[in-house]
Tab-separated table of C-alpha atoms in Angstrom:
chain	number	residue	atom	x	y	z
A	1	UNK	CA	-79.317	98.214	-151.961
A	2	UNK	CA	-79.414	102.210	-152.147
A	3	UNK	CA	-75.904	102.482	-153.590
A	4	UNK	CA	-73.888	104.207	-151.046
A	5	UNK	CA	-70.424	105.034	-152.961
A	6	UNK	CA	-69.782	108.743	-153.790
A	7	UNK	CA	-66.005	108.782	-156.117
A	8	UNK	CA	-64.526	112.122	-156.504
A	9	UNK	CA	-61.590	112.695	-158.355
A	10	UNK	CA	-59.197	115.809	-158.619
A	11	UNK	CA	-58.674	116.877	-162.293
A	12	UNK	CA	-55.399	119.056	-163.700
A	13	UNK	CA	-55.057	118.170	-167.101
A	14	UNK	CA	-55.933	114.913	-167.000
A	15	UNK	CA	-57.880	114.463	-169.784
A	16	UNK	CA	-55.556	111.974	-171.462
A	17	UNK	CA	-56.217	109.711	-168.188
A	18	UNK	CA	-59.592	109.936	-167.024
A	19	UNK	CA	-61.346	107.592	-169.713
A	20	UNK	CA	-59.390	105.254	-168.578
A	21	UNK	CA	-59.450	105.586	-165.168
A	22	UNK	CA	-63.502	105.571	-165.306
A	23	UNK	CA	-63.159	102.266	-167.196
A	24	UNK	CA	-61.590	100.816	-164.497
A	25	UNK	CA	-64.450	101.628	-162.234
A	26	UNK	CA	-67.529	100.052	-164.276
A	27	UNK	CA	-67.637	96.950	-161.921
A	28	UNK	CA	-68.826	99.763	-159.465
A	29	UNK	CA	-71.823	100.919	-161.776
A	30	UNK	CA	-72.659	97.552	-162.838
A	31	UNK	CA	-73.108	96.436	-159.330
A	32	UNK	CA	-75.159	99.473	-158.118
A	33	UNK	CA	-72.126	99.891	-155.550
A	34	UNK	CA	-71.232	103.796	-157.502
A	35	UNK	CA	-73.987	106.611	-156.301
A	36	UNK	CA	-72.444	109.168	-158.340
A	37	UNK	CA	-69.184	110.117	-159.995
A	38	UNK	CA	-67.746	113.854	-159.112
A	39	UNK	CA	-64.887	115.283	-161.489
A	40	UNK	CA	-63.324	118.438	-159.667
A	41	UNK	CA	-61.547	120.187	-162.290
A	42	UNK	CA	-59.205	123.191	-161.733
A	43	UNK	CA	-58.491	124.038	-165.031
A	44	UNK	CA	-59.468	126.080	-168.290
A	45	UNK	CA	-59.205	122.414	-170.609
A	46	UNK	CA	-62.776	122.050	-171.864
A	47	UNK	CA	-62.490	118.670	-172.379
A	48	UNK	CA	-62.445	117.222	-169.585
A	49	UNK	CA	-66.407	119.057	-169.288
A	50	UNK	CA	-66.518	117.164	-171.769
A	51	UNK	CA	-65.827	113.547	-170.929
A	52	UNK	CA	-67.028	113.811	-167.859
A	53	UNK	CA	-70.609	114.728	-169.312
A	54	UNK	CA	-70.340	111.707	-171.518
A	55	UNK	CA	-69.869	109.508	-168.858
A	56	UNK	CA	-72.421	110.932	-167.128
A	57	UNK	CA	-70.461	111.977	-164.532
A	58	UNK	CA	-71.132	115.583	-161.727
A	59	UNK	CA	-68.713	118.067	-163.685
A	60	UNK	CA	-67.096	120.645	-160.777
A	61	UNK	CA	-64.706	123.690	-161.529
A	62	UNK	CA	-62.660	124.385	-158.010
A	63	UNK	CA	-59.617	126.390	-157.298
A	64	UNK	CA	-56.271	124.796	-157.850
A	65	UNK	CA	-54.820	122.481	-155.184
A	66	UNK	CA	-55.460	118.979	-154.917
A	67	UNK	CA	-56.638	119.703	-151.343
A	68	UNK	CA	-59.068	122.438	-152.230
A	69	UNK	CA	-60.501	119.945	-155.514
A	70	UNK	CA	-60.465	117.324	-152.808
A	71	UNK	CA	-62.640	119.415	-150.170
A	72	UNK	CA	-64.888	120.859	-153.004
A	73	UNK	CA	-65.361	117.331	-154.083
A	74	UNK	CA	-66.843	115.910	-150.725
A	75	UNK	CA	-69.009	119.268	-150.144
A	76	UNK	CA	-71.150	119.050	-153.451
A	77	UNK	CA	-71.240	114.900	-153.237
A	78	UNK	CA	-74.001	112.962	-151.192
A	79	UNK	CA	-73.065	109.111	-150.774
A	80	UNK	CA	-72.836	107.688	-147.362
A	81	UNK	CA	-69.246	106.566	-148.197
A	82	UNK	CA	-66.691	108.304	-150.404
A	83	UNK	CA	-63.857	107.551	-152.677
A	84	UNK	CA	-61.279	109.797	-153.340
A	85	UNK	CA	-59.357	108.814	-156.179
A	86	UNK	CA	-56.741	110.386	-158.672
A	87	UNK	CA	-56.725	110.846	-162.199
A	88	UNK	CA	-54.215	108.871	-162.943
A	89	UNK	CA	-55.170	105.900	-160.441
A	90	UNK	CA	-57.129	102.236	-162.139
A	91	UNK	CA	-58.367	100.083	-159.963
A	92	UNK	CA	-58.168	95.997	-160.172
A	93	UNK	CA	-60.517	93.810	-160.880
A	94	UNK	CA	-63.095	92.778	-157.568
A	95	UNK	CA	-62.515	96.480	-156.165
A	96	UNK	CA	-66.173	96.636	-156.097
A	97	UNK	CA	-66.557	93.733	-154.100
A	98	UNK	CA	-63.758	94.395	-151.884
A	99	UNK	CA	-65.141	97.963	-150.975
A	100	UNK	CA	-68.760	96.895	-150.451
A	101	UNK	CA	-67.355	93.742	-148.017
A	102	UNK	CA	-64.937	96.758	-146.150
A	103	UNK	CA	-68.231	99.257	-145.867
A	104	UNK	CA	-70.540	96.303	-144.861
A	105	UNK	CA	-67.888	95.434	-141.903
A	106	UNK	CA	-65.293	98.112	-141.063
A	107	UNK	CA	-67.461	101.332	-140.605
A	108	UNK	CA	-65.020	103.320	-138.565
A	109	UNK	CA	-62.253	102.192	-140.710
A	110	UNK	CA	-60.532	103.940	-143.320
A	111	UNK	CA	-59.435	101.630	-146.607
A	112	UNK	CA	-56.584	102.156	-149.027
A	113	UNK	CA	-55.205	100.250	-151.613
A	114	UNK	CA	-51.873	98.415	-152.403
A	115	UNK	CA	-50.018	100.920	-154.931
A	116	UNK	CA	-48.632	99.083	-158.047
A	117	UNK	CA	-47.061	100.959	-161.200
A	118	UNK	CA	-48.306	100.493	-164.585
A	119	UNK	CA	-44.481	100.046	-165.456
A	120	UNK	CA	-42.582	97.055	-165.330
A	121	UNK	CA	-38.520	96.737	-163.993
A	122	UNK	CA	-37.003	96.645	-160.573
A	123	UNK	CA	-37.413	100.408	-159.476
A	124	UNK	CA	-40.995	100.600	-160.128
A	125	UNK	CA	-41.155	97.274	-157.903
A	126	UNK	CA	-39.115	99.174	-155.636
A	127	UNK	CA	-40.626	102.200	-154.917
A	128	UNK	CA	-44.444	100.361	-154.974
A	129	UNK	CA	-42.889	97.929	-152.200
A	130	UNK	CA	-41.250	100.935	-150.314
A	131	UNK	CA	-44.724	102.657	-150.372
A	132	UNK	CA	-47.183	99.978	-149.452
A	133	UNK	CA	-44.708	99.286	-146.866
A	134	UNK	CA	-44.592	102.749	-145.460
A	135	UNK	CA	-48.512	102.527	-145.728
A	136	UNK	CA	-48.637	99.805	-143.049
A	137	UNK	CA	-46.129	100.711	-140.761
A	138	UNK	CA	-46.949	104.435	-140.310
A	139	UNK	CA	-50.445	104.927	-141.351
A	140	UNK	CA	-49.303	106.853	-144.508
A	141	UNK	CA	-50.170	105.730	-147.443
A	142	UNK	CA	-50.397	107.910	-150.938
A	143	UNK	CA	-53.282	109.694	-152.097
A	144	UNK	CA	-52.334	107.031	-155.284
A	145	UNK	CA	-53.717	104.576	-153.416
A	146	UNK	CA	-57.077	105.614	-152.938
A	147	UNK	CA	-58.736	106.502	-149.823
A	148	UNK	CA	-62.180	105.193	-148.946
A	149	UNK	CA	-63.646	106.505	-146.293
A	150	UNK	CA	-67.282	107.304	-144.327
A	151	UNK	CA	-69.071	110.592	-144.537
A	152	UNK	CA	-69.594	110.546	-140.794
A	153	UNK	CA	-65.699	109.861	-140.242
A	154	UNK	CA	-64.531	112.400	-142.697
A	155	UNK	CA	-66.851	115.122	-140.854
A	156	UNK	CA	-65.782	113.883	-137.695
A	157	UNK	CA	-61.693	115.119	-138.484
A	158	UNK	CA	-62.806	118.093	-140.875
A	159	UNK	CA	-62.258	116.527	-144.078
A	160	UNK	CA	-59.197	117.247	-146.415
A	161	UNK	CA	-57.444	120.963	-145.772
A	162	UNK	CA	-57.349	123.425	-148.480
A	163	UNK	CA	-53.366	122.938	-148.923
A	164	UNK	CA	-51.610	122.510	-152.161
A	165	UNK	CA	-49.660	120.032	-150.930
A	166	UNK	CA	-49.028	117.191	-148.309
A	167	UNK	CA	-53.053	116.900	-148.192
A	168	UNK	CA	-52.929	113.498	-148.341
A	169	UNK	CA	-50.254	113.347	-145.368
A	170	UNK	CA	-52.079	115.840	-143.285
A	171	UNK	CA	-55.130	114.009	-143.948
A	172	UNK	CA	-53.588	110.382	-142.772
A	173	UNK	CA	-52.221	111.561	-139.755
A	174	UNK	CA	-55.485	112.686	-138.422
A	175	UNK	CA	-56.965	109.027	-138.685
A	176	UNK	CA	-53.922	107.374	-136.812
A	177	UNK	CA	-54.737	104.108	-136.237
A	178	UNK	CA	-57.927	103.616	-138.386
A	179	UNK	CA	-56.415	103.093	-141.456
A	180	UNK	CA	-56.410	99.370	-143.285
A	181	UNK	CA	-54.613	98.239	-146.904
A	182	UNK	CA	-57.288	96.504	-148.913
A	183	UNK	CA	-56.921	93.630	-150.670
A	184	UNK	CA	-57.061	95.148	-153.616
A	185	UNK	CA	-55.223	96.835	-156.485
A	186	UNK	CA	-54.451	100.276	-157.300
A	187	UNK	CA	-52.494	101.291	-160.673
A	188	UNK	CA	-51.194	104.389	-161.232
A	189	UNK	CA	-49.046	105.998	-163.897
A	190	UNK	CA	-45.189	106.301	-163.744
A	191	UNK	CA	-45.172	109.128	-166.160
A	192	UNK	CA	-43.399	111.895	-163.399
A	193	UNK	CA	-41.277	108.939	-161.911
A	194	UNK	CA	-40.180	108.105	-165.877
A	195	UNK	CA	-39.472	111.842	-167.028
A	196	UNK	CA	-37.699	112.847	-163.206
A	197	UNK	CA	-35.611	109.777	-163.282
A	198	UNK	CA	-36.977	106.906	-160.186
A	199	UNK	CA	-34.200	107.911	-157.952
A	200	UNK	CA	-34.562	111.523	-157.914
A	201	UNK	CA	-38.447	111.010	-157.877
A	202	UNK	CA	-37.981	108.985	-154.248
A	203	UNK	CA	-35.536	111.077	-152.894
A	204	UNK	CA	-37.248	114.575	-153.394
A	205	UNK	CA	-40.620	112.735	-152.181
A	206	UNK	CA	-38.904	112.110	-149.054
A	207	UNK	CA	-37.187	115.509	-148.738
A	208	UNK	CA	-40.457	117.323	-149.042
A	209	UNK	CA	-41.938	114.884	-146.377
A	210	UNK	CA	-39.173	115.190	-144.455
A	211	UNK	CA	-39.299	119.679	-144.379
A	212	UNK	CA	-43.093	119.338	-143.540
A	213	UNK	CA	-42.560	117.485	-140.465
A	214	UNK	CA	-39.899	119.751	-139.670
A	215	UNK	CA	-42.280	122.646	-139.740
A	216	UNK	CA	-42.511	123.946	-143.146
A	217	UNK	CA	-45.928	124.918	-144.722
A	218	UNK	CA	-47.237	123.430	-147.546
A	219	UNK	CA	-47.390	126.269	-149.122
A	220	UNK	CA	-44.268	127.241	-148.937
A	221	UNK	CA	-43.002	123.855	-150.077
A	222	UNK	CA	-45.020	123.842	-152.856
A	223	UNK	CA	-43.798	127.079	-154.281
A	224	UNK	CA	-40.259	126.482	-153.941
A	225	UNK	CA	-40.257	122.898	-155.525
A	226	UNK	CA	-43.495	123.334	-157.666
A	227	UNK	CA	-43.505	126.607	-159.461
């Protein structure tokens, strides 16, 4: 089997998480499922040049914005399919075999993962629930969750936007109807959701999705509640 997987993932100082975040995908590599591995990095940090030419992986610098790292990603990889993952995001044990049985028999499909926080009490349960459930019923699930999708399909809606924000949103609503959960695990940290307090966390998500369907840019959203 030619392995058809490209995985790109966004970098802003994440050098703390990628190792282990790589781990997580060596089912992938064992398999032959993983073409090639593309860090987009929009930082000065060295290091994470660093790790990502010990693993071997396609080292990228990009302009900052998830959306731009995103879109710079996708342009310099070459796999049939591609991953986009972030940083911070592990995925379970099987993925591999999960992903090859989705690319083998949903082609013009577009996969995600069920969210799950490496933290254990009843508002991380809570907000995972809220979001997988949010996932299913209106097509929009987090850019935590992974997003698998095919080459020809991506070209077909233009690909991720250059935004600094809501790329993951704006990128969803453009595949209406072709999106499916996998069964499958994604892990991601609760290190904002921890220092912000859960509550807060949820409830400025929601106001921020809430001003962008009203109308507002991203960019203006991001700098008024990011800078």
């Amino acid at each position: 089997m030619v392995a058809p997987l490209s995985i790109i993932v966004p970098t802003n100082d994440s050098a703390r998480d990628l190792p282990d975040t790589v781990t997580s995908l060596f089912e992938g590599l064992q398999d032959g499922l993983i073409k090639e591995l593309i860090i987009c990095d929009s930082t000065d940090d060295k290091s994470v040049e660093t790790i990502a030419d010990k693993l071997g992986a396609v080292f990228i610098k990009s302009a900052k914005g998830r959306g731009t790292q995103l879109r710079e990603g996708a342009k310099y990889s070459s796999g049939e399919w591609m991953l986009f993952l972030h940083a911070d995001t592990h995925l379970g044990e099987g993925w591999n075999r999960i992903v090859s049985d989705f690319i083998d028999s949903h082609p013009d499909r577009v996969g995600y993962f069920r969210l799950k926080f490496r933290r254990r009490g009843f508002f991380p349960h809570m907000v995972a629930g809220w979001a997988n459930l949010r996932s299913t019923l209106f097509d929009l699930p987090y850019g935590d969750q992974g997003l698998l999708i095919s080459r020809t399909l991506y070209d077909q809606i233009g690909g991720f936007q250059a935004i600094p924000l809501m790329e993951d949103v704006d990128f969803c609503r453009k595949l209406k109807g072709k999106l499916m959960m996998l069964d499958g695990l994604a892990s991601t940290s609760a290190r904002r959701q921890v220092k912000n307090g859960w509550i807060r966390s949820g409830l400025g998500n929601l106001w921020i999705l809430t001003r962008y369907f009203l109308g507002s840019s991203p960019e203006d959203l991001f700098n008024k509640y990011y800078k």
